[in-house]
Amino acid sequence: MEKQVVDRAQQAFLSGRSRPLGFRLQQLRALHRLITEREADIVAALKQDLNRSRFDTPLFELIGLENEIRLAESSLSEWAAPRPVKKNLVTASDDVYVQAEPLGVVLIIGAWNYPWALTLQPLIGAIAAGNGAVVKPSELSSHSSDLLKELLPQYLDKEMYQVVTGGIPESQELLRQRFDHIFYTGNSIVGKIVMEAAARHLTPVTLELGGKSPCYIDKNCDLSVACRRITWGKFVNCGQTCIAPDYILCEPGIQQRVIEGIQQTLMEFFTDNPKSSPDYGRIINRRHFDRIVGLMEGCTVALGGQTDSSECYIAPTVLTDVSPHVRLMQEEIFGPVLPIVNVSSIDEAIHFINRREKPLALYVFSSDKKVIKRMLSETSSGGVTVNDVIMHYTVTSLPFGGVGNSGMGRYHGKHTFDQLSHHRAYLIKSLAMESLNQARYPPMSPARLKRARFFMQTWLCRNREKSLHFYFVCLISWTRRSDLAHPIVK
Amino acid sequence: MESHGKVIDRLRTAFRSRVTVPLEFRLSQLRSLLSLMEENEAQILEALHKDLAKPKFEAVLSEIEMVVNDICYAIDNLKYWVQPDYVGKNLATKLDDCFVHREPLGVVLIIGAWNYPLQLVLLPLVGAIAAGNCAVLKPSEISQATEALLAELIPKYLSQECFSVVCGGAEATARLLENRFDHIFYTGSQAVARSVLQAAAVHLTPVTLELGGKCPCLLYGQLDIPAAAKRLAWAKYFNAGQSCVAPDYVLCSRQVRDVLLPALQQALHHFYGPQPQRSVDMGRIVTERHWSRLMDLLGRSGGRVAIGGESSREERYIAPTVVVDVQESDALMQEEIFGPILPILTIESLEEGIELINRREKPLALYVFSDESKVSVSTVLEKTSSGGFCSNDGIVHMTLPGLPFGGVGASGMGSYHGRWSFETFSHRRGCMLRGWGLEKINVLRYPPYRDGSLSWLRWATTTKKKGWSSCSVM
């Protein structure tokens, strides 16, 4: 079945109809209508999948998607236009440019934590770039996947963009097929499987993975604002965000104030009984609930800690005196549990971060420019927000993606378009001006070799400015035909 | 001899010490590399001659000068490349700093190929150095003299703590690939590329694959055939056809073919004289195994040798050869030729040619010779795909540092040359620096949620006009 889906998408792509900008714009508009007209259905599905509040859904998924579609619509002709490349004297009469072209059929594998954003945002880029697509939403957010499968063919070209639902067997079958790009959002373990499957067909991949995003709080900062922002970013979607601050690093001296700041913010956000707040989510399923509860074992609870397996509810929890060696610190938490690890200095914090895999995001809270500079220059991560969390995700002109274990490739805005395009290099010459080419042809003579070298050194123009007069003289000397003698034979 | 693991550990320690990060270090290494090229030219030419009987002319143009130019280009521009890119902001982030910062990846692996043994290792190295990485170089063991020369010279000129050359064959490469790198840059064949990619998947290492394929060359419509023949012959027989971007086969009408053949003959005579085997400008096949492979292809071909066909096993020589009456099912059309044999397939129409091209894997390069640029060039462009495209010439598009050089589909992934090499070996980190103020605006995003705040948010974050980057959550 999966093979047929892919074949259909390929036939649709080969028909050429996804190439004209008019088609792409029409599909983008249709996608926009899907989101706006069916918002209520999407909200209902997410409520069932993740107990997402009706405010969180537009806030974290739909508004962003609408903005991305609008951006693509307004910028598509610019993105798809030839991008001229700096020319030099020899190519002055040629056309030299790079042009983005569609790749073909893209496989988009979404994740369950933001089932709409993480599936449709890559799709927007795939459509804008003129590709066909097969979308495989996560089976864990089953209400959203079923809804997407129902809705997409109602709005978009049925063959060009198809949805495949199902679990591991269906995903595996899809990964056996050949695609022109695979865009995967999820965890590193499956990321490796996806890349390995892609290797068989030499398919390029974009992997948006995760990791433990550290959050360093310097003693020199506005602690109450910091705590509020961190609390927001950590507990939104019940901690199930790839760029949620995973753990805090701070000096022991400020730990108590950090805990108090978080506590106060939690009160403001969710009242003293988060379980009853309509704005607090749930863990996606029992398996993940058990996993997170297991991670908390043996740690000191400073805030929260209550759980209810019947609802997959875990209270917003802060843990202290966390040793770097516990299991909690070895894997991405992906839940509403926030460990605080003490470090004695920024050096220790940097060292701590660098001993671990490069994270998807890194957060620094400080009013000291030197601290910020050191953190940025001495660590690596997919992205960074300083003095807030998550927000770098929201600026579409910033590339969003991981590095090392947190992923490869980038997207958002124009970056998605570029990621899902082939940037073909063009040199359009004419058959005239053949005399200029003489320098590179055999037969060799020492004089010709010298001229050819000179030719290479200047016409490749190591980007140094030379006067037009200089070039003119070179041009004249190259076009002399006096030593086009017979080849030198052995 | 140091084990691979130890070499990589040493380089990683150096990388972690951040010695490669400062601009000055990178520039000094690039300058040293430039000195390596300038001071050892004679040895380089000798090694290339030993490996491939590479004509001096070709070696200078395609290996020495290309590398030297790329190094100079990097030295001149690096200070611009490392600058952060400040990006467009929106209303909500007006007071913030949003920029893209390019960072080194770590320890990268560069696996070269034998056909341009120097260029295919050193051009990526220029990018790796410019981007602030450490690198392990694995030149091809088939071009042994160049491999040995690189192993000797690199440690003399570059920091031994940061750059290392590893020699050996397929087994050594496989062992090397078991280690973890931060990027793998591979030039070579599709078969090996699959195992490189599989090895990279184990560590989630990003890769650049510069592969090959059959680069079609379409001659269509009105065209100046003698000029086309010269350029075609030059591009095809350069390095005895052993270039990943050499025109692999020609598609043209019968009429064009009949005029092309004598024009090619004339161009070849001009280049190599009446006896190409005796010309210093004609290269040789790299090994006897490849020579046999090519002779076997020629032997199994159903076409007719119209030009050339002579060969010599002792010299690993094959004359510049043109074969006509070749069908799509011919032996010469089943794999990348990578030798001085040019099949010509006749087509009745442009569409037929395009369909033939599209039945095959996307090539690394696609060539069209025609004076009718609007029709044939545009039509072919729109209906095909390839790594790069050049009209009315061959190969030269890869010599322009402003153009990205790379494949698509089976011909590869990623690109390099010039600034593109620097980008390949960099991580583009999206950074946002916020202040403490405007917390009142942030309130809109915090729970407890109310209908009112949602509609404010919608209003505030809707992209209102072209050119504003949008913000999805305040």
XYZ file of C-alpha atoms in Angstrom, chain A residues 51 65 67 81 122 163 177-178 200 233 240 243 261 280 334 360 397 400 412 422:
20
model
C -5.275 17.521 26.645
C 1.578 27.816 10.451
C 2.304 32.998 9.328
C 13.918 33.230 -8.816
C 7.838 21.061 6.523
C -1.065 11.072 4.120
C 10.672 3.193 -0.689
C 12.800 5.702 -2.487
C 20.273 2.666 0.753
C 8.923 27.369 28.336
C 6.894 17.847 25.776
C 13.423 22.901 22.793
C 10.607 32.198 41.449
C -2.046 22.492 31.946
C 10.501 15.503 27.609
C 19.056 21.425 20.086
C 14.306 34.286 9.372
C 15.965 26.195 13.036
C 11.538 27.616 8.989
C 18.147 21.488 -5.139
